[in-house]
Short mmCIF file of C-alpha atoms in Angstrom, two decimals:
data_model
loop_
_atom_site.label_atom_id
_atom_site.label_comp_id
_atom_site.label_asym_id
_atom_site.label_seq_id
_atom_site.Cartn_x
_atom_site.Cartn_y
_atom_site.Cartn_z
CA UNK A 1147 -30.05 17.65 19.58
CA UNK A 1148 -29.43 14.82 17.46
CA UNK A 1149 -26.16 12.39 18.13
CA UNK A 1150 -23.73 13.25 15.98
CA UNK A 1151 -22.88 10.70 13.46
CA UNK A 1152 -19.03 9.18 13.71
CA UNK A 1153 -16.81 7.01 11.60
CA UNK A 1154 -16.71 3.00 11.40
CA UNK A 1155 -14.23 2.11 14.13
CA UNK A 1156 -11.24 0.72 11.95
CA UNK A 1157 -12.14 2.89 8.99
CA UNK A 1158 -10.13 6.28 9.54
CA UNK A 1159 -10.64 9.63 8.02
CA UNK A 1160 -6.80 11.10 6.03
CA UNK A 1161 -6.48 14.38 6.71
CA UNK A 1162 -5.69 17.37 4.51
CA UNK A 1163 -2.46 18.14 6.83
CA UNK A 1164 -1.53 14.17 6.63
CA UNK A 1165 -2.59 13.59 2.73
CA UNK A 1166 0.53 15.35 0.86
CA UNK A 1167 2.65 12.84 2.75
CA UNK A 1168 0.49 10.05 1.23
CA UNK A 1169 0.32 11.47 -2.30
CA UNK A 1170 4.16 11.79 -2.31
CA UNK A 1171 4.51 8.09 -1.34
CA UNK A 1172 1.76 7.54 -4.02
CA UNK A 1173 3.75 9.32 -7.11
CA UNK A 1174 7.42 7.38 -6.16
CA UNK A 1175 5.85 4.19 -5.96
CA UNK A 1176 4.00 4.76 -9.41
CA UNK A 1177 7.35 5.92 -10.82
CA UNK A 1178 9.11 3.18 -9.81
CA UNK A 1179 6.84 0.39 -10.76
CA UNK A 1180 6.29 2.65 -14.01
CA UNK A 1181 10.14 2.48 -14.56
CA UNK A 1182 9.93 -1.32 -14.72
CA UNK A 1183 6.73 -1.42 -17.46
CA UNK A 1184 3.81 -2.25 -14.94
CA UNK A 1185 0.52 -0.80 -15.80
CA UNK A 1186 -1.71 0.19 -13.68
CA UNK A 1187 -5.20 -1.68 -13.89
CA UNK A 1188 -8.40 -1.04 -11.58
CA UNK A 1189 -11.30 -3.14 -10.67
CA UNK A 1190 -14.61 -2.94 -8.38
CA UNK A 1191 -14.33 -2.87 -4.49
CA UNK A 1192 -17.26 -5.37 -4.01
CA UNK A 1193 -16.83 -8.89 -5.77
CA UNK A 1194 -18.95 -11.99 -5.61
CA UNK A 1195 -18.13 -13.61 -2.35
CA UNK A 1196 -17.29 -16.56 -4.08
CA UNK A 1197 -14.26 -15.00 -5.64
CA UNK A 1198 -12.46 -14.93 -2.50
CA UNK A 1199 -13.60 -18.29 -0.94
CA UNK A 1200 -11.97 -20.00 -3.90
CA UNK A 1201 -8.94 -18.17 -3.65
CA UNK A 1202 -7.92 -17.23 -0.23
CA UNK A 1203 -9.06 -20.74 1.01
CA UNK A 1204 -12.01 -21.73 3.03
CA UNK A 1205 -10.45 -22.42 6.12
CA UNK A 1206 -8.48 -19.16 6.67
CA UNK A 1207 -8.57 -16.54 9.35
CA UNK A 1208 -9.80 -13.95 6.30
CA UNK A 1209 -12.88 -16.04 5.27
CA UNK A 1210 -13.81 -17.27 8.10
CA UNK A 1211 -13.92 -14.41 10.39
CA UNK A 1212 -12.51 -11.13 8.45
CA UNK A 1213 -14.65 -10.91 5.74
CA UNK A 1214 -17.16 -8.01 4.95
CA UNK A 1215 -19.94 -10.02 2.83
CA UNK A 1216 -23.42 -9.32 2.41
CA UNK A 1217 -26.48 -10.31 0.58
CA UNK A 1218 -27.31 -8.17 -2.75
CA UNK A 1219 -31.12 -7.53 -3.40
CA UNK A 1220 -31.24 -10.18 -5.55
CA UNK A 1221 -29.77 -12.59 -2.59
CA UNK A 1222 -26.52 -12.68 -3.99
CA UNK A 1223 -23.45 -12.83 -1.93
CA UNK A 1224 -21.27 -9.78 -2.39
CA UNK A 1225 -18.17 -8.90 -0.59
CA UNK A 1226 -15.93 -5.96 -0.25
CA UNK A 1227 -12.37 -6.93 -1.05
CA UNK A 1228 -10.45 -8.33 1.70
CA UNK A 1229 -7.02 -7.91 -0.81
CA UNK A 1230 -6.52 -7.50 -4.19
CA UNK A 1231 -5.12 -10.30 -6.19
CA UNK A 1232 -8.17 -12.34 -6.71
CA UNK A 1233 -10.10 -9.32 -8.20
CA UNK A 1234 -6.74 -8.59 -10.26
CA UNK A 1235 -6.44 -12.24 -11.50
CA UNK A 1236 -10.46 -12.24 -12.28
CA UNK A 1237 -10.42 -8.90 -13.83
CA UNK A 1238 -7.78 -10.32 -15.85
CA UNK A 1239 -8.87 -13.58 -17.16
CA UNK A 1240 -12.37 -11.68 -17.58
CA UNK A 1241 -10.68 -8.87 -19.88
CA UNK A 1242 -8.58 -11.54 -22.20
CA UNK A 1243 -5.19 -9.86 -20.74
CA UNK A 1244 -3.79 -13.49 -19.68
CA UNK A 1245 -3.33 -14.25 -23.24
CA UNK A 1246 0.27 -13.05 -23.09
CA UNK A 1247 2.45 -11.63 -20.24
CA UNK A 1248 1.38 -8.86 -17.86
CA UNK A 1249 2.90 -6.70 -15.56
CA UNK A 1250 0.12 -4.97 -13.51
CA UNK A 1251 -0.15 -2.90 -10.69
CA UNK A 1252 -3.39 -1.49 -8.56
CA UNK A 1253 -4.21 1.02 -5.22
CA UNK A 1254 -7.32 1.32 -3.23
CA UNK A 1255 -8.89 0.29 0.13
CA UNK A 1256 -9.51 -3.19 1.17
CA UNK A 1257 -12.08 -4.17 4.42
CA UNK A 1258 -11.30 -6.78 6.71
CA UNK A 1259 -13.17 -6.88 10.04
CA UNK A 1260 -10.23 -7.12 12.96
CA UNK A 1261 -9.58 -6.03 16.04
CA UNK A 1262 -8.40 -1.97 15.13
CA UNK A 1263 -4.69 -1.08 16.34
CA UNK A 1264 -1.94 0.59 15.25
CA UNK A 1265 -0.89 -0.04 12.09
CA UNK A 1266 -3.86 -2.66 11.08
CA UNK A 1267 -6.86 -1.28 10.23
CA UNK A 1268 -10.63 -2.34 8.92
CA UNK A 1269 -10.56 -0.14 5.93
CA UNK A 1270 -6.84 -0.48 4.60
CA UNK A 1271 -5.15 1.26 1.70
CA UNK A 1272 -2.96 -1.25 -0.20
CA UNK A 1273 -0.79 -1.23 -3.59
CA UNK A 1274 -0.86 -4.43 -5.09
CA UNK A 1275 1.88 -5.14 -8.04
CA UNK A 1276 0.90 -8.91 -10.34
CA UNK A 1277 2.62 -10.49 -13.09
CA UNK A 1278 1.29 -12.80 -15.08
CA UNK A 1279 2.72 -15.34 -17.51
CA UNK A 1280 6.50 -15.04 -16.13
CA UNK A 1281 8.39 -18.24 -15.49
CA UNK A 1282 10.82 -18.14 -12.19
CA UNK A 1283 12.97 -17.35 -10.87
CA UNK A 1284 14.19 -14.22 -12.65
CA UNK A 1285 10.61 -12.41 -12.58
CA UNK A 1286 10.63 -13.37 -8.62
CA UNK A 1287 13.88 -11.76 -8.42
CA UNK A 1288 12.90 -8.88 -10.35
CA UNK A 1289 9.64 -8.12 -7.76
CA UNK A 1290 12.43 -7.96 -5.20
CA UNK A 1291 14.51 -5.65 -6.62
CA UNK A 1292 12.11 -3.32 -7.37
CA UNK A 1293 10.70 -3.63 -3.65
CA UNK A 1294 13.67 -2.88 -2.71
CA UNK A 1295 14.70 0.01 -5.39
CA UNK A 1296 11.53 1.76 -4.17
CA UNK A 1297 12.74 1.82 -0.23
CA UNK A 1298 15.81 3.06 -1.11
CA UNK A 1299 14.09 6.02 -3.32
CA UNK A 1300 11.43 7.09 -0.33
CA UNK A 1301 14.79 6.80 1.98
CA UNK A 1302 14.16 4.13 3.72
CA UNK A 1303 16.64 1.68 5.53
CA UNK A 1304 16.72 -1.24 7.83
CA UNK A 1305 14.35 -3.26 6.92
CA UNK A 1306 14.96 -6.89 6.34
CA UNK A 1307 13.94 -9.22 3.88
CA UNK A 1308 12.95 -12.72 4.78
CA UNK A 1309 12.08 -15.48 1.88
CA UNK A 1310 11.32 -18.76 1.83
CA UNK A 1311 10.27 -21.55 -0.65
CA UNK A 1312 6.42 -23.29 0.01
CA UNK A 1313 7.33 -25.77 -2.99
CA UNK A 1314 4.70 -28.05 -5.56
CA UNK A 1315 1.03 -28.43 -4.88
CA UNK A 1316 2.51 -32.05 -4.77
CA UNK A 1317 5.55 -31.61 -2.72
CA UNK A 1318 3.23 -29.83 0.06
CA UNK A 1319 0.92 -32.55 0.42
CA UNK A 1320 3.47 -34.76 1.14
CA UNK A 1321 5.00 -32.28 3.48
CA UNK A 1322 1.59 -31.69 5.23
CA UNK A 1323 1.49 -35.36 6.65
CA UNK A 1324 4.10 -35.15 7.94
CA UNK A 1325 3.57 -31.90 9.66
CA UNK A 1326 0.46 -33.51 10.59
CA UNK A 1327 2.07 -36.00 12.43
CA UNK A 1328 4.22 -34.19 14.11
CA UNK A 1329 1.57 -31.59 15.98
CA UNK A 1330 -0.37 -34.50 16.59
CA UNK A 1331 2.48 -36.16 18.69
CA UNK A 1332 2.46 -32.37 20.31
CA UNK A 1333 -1.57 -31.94 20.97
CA UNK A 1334 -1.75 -31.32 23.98
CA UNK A 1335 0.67 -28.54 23.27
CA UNK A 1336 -1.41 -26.80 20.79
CA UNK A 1337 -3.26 -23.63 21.25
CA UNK A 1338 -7.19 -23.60 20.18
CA UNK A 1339 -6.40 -22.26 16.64
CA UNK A 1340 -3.66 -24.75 15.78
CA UNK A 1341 -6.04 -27.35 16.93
CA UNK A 1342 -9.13 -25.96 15.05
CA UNK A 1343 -6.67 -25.96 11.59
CA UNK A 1344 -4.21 -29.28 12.27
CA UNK A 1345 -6.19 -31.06 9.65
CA UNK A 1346 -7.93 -28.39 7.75
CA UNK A 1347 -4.48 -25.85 7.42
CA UNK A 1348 -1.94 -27.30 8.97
CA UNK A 1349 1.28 -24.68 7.47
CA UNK A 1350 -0.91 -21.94 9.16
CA UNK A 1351 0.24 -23.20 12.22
CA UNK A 1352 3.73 -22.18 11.40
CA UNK A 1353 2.49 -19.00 10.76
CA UNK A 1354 1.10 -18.41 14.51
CA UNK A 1355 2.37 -15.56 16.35
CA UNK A 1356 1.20 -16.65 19.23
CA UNK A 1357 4.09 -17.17 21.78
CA UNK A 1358 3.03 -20.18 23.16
CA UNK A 1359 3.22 -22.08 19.97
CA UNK A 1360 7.12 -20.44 18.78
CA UNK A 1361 9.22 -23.15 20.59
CA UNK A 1362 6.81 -25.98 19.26
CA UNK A 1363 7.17 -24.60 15.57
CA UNK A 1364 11.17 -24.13 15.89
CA UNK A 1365 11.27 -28.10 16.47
CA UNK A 1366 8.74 -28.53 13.31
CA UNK A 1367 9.67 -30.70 10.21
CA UNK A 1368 11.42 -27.60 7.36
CA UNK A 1369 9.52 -27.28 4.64
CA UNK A 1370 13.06 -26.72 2.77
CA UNK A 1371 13.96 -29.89 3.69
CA UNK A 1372 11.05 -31.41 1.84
CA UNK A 1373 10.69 -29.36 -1.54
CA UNK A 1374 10.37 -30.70 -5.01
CA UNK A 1375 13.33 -31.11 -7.61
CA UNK A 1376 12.09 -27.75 -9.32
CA UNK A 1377 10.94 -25.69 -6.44
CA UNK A 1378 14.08 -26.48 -4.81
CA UNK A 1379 16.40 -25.63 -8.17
CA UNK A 1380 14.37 -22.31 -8.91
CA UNK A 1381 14.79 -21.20 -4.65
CA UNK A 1382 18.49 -21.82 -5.23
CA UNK A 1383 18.68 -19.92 -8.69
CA UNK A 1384 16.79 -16.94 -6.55
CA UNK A 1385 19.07 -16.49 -4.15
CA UNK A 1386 22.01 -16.68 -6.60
CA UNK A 1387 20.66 -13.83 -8.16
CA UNK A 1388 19.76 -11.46 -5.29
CA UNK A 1389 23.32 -12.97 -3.90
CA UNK A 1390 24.21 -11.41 -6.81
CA UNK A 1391 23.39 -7.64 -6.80
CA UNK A 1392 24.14 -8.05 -3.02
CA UNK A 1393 20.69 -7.84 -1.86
CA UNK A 1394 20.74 -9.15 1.91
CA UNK A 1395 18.54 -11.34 2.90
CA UNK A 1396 17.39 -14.44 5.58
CA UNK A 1397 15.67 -17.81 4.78
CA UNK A 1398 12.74 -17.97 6.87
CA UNK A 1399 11.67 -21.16 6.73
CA UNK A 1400 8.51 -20.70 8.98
CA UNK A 1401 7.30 -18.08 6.53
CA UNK A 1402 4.05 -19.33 5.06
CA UNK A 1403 1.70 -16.21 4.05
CA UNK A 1404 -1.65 -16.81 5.44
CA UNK A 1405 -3.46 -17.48 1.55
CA UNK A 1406 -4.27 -20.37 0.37
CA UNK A 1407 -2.57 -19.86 -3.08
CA UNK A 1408 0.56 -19.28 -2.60
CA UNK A 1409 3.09 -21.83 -3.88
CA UNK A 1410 7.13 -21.72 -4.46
CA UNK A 1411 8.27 -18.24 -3.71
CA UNK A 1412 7.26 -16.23 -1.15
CA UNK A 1413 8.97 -13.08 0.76
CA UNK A 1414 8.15 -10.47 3.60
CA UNK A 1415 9.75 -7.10 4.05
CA UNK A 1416 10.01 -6.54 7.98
CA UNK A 1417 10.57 -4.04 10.14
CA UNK A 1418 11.15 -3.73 14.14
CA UNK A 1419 10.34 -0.03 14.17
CA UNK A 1420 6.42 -0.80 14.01
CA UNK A 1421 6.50 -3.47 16.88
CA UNK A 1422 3.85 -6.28 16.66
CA UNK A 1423 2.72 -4.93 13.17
CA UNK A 1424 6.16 -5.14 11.14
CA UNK A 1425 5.41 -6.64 8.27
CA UNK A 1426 5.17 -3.74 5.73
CA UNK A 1427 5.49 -5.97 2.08
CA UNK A 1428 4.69 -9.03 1.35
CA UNK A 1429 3.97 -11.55 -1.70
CA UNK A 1430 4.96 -14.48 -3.28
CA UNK A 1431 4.32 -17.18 -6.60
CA UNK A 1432 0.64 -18.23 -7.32
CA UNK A 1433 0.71 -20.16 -10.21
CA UNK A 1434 -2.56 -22.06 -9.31
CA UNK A 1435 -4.74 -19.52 -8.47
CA UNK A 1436 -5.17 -18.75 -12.43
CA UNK A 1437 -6.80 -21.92 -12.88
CA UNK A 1438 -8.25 -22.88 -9.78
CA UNK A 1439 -10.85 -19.39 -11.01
CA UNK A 1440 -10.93 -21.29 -14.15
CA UNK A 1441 -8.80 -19.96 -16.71
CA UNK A 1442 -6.29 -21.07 -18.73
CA UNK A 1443 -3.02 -22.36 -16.19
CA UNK A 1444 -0.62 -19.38 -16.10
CA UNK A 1445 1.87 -18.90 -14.05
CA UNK A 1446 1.33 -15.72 -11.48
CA UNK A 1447 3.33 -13.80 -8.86
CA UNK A 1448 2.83 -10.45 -6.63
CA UNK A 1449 3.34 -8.59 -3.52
CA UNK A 1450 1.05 -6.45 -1.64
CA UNK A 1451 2.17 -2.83 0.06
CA UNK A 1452 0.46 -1.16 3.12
CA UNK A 1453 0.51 1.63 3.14
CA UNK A 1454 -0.97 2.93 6.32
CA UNK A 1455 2.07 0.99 7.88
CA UNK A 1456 4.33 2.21 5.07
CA UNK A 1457 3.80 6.18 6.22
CA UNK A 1458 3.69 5.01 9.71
CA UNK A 1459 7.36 3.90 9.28
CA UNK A 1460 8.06 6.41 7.27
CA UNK A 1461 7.38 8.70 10.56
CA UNK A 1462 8.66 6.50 12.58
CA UNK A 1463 12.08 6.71 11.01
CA UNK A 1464 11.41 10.47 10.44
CA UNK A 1465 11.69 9.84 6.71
CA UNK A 1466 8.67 11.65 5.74
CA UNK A 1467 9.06 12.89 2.19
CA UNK A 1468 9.37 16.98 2.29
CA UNK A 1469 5.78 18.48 0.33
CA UNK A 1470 5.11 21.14 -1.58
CA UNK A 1471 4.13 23.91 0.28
CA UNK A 1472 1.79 27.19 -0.79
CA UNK A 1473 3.83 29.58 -3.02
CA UNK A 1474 1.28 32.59 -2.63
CA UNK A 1475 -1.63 33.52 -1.16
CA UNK A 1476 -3.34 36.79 -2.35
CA UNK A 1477 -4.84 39.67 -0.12
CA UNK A 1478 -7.24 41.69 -1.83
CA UNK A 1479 -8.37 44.71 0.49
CA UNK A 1480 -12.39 45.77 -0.57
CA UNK A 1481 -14.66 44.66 -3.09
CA UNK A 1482 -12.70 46.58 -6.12
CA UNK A 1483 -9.70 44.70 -4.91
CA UNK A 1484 -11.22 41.40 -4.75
CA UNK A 1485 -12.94 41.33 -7.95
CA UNK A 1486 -9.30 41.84 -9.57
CA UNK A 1487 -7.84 39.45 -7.52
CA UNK A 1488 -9.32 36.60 -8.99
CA UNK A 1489 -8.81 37.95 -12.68
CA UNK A 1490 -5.26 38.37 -11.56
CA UNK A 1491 -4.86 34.93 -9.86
CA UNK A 1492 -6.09 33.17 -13.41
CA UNK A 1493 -3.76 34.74 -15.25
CA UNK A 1494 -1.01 34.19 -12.85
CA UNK A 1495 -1.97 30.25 -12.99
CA UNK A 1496 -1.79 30.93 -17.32
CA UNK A 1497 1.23 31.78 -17.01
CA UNK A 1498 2.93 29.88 -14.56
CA UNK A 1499 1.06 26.82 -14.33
CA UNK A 1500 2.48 25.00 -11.56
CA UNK A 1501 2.35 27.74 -9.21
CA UNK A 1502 0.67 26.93 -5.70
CA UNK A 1503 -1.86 29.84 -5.03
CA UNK A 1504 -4.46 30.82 -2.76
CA UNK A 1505 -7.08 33.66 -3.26
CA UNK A 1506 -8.53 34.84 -0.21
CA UNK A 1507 -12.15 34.45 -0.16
CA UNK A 1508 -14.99 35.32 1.78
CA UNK A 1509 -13.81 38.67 2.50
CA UNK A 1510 -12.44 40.22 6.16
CA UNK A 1511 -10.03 42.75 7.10
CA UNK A 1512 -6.34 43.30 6.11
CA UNK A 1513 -5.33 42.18 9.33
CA UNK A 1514 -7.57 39.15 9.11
CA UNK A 1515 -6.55 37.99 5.56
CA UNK A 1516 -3.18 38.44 6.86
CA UNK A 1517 -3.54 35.59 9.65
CA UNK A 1518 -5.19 33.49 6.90
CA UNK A 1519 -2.11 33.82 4.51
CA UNK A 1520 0.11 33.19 8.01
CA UNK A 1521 -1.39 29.59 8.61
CA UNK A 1522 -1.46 28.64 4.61
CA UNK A 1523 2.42 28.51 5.03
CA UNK A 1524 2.99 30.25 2.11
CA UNK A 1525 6.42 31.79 0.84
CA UNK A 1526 5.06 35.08 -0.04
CA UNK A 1527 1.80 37.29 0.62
CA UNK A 1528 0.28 39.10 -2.39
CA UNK A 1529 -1.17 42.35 -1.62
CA UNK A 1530 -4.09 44.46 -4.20
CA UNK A 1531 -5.64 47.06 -2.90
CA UNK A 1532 -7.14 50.22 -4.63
CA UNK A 1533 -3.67 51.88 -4.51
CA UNK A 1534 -1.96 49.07 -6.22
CA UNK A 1535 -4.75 48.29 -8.89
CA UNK A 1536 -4.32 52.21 -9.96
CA UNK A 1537 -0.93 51.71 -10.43
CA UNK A 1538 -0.89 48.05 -11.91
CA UNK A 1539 1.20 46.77 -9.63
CA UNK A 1540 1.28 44.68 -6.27
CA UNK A 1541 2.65 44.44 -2.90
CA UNK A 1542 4.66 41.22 -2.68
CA UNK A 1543 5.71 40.41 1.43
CA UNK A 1544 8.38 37.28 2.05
CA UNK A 1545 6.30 35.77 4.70
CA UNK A 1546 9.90 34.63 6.29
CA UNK A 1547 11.68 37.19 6.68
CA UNK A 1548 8.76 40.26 6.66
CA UNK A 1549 10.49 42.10 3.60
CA UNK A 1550 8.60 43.65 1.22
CA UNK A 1551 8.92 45.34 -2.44
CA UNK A 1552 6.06 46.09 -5.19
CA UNK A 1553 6.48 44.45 -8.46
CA UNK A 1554 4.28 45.51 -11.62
CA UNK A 1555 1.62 43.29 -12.63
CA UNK A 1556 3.70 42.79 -16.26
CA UNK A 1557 6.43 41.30 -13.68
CA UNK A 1558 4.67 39.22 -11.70
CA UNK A 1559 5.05 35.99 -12.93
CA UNK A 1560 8.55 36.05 -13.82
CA UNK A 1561 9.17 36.81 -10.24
CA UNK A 1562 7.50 34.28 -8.88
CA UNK A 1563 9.06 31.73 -10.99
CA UNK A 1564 12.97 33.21 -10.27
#
């Protein structure tokens, strides 16, 4: 007997009892992002590994050890997507959409090859939200709001918002010598990933969750404390304005995002009820990245959702959104029965057209369609037999309470809808 064949470790199956949970999430995040004009767009899974070298940044954990790349037949490098704003932002420039301001949005899966736990995964779904062509600060604050309109619609509380300015191209040069300096007076301090990125990366090191390295970034040089003129008026302009609607939030000043492109604004959405994993949003300004693909400069920002972590809380916090369940499921007793079930059912779905129902296939017993029609969860149990098909009418059982009452075919429908 052959072995049988099982998933990708990292890359887990949704199932059917799990999936109305995620399409629920799925629809209030689409009407929310739909409420503020984003469109959605959607692009390829596999881009040209180049793509993501230029954009993430050579010397980051993703490219260098996360990636999913292989070689095409013709030799070229392909990759499938580690995250979704460099194929946004090259779908875009591709497409002629940069020529005036966008507000996109995009879903799917994106691969990166980690160690599998909880709440990170090697094939993870993601909304991604980009806007393109915005000057800040009021478009940053705007991405805010609306991360924060769509927790409060899937009922979700507690989580903090941390945000934190990364300043010019210019400003963090200067600000990288002297971060430089100061992990180099600390060396022997550093762990073997800080050392490996001191001169390559340097703010990744503030980034490091590894414990050994928190008390030595406390005591590191503020990036705050070093921003240009402009990054430094728009940061103070943003937090006037979420001071504003009374939006709480904390300056993290050791929050860098681990991408190369990020520049000015950034922000993370954190939780404590998903322990090691709590970051659950995340994004920030990019107004290189545009023409560092080469396109036209344009100024750029986004955020990124998870949302395997985002249903994970969701449990967690036993906030799952309440699903449709099965309105009917029809028992047909014998062949007569069953071949007027299904004439029966389509007409039933004619008229009322967002009605949930089940036809019981494949034949069986009363007794066994009746355990089928038990574990569908349905509200009611339709019953045809001969008797009922002679008479035009049909048995209809409240699966809840066990009562029961026949109702003419001519009836049906308005029943079911009252």
């Amino acid at each position: 007997m052959a072995d049988t064949i099982r998933s990708v470790r990292g890359m887990n199956d949704i199932l059917p009892d799990v999936t109305p949970y995620w399409q629920s999430v799925e629809t209030t995040v689409n009407e929310v992002l739909s409420s503020y004009g984003y469109q959605e767009i959607r692009f390829p899974i596999v881009e040209k590994t180049a793509l993501f070298c230029r954009s993430i940044g050579e010397v980051t954990d993703i490219v260098e050890k996360e990636m999913y790349s292989f070689d095409d037949r013709n030799g070229e490098s392909l990759t499938l997507r580690p995250e979704g704003t460099a194929g946004c932002v090259r779908a875009a420039m591709q497409n002629g959409l940069l020529n005036q301001t966008q507000r996109l949005w995009y879903q799917g899966p994106m691969f990166r090859y980690e160690r599998p736990q909880k709440g990170r995964y090697r094939q993870f779904q993601q909304i991604g939200v980009e806007a393109y062509g915005f000057k800040g600060p009021d478009i940053d604050a705007e991405m805010i709001l609306m991360t924060a309109r769509l927790w409060k619609q899937l009922g979700l509380t507690g989580l903090k918002l941390q945000i934190n300015s990364l300043g010019s191209t210019e400003a963090r040069l200067a600000y990288r010598e002297k971060l430089i300096n100061y992990f180099e007076s600390h060396r022997s301090q550093l762990d073997e990933d800080s050392q490996r990125r001191l001169h390559s990366n340097p703010l990744r090191i503030l980034d490091s969750k590894s414990p050994k390295m928190q008390r030595l970034n406390d005591g590191a040089p503020k990036l705050l404390d070093h921003l240009d003129k402009e990054s430094e008026q728009e940061f103070r302009a943003l937090c006037e304005a979420l001071d504003a609607v009374g939006l709480s939030y904390e300056i993290n000043p050791r929050l860098v995002r681990g991408l190369d492109y990020y520049g000015k604004t950034v922000f993370e959405w954190v939780t404590e009820h998903l322990g090691s994993q709590g970051t659950v949003c995340a994004g920030g300004r990019y107004d290189g990245l545009v023409s560092q693909l080469g396109g036209k400069a344009a100024t750029a920002i986004g955020f990124a959702i998870g949302l395997d972590r985002l249903i994970s809380l969701l449990e967690a916090m036993d906030a799952l959104p309440k699903v449709e369940t099965i309105d009917a499921y029809l028992v047909a007793v014998g062949d007569n029965a069953a071949r007027h079930a299904l004439l029966l059912a389509e007409h039933l779905r004619d008229q009322v057209p967002d009605l949930k129902l089940i036809t019981h296939c494949g034949g069986g017993s009363f007794k066994s369609q009746f355990k089928h029609a038990d574990r569908s969860g349905a509200t009611w149990s339709l019953i045809l037999g001969d008797d009922e098909i002679n008479k035009k009418v049909i048995g209809v059982k409240a699966m809840a309470t066990g009562e029961q009452e026949t109702v003419s075919w001519d009836m049906l429908a308005n029943y079911l809808q009252s």
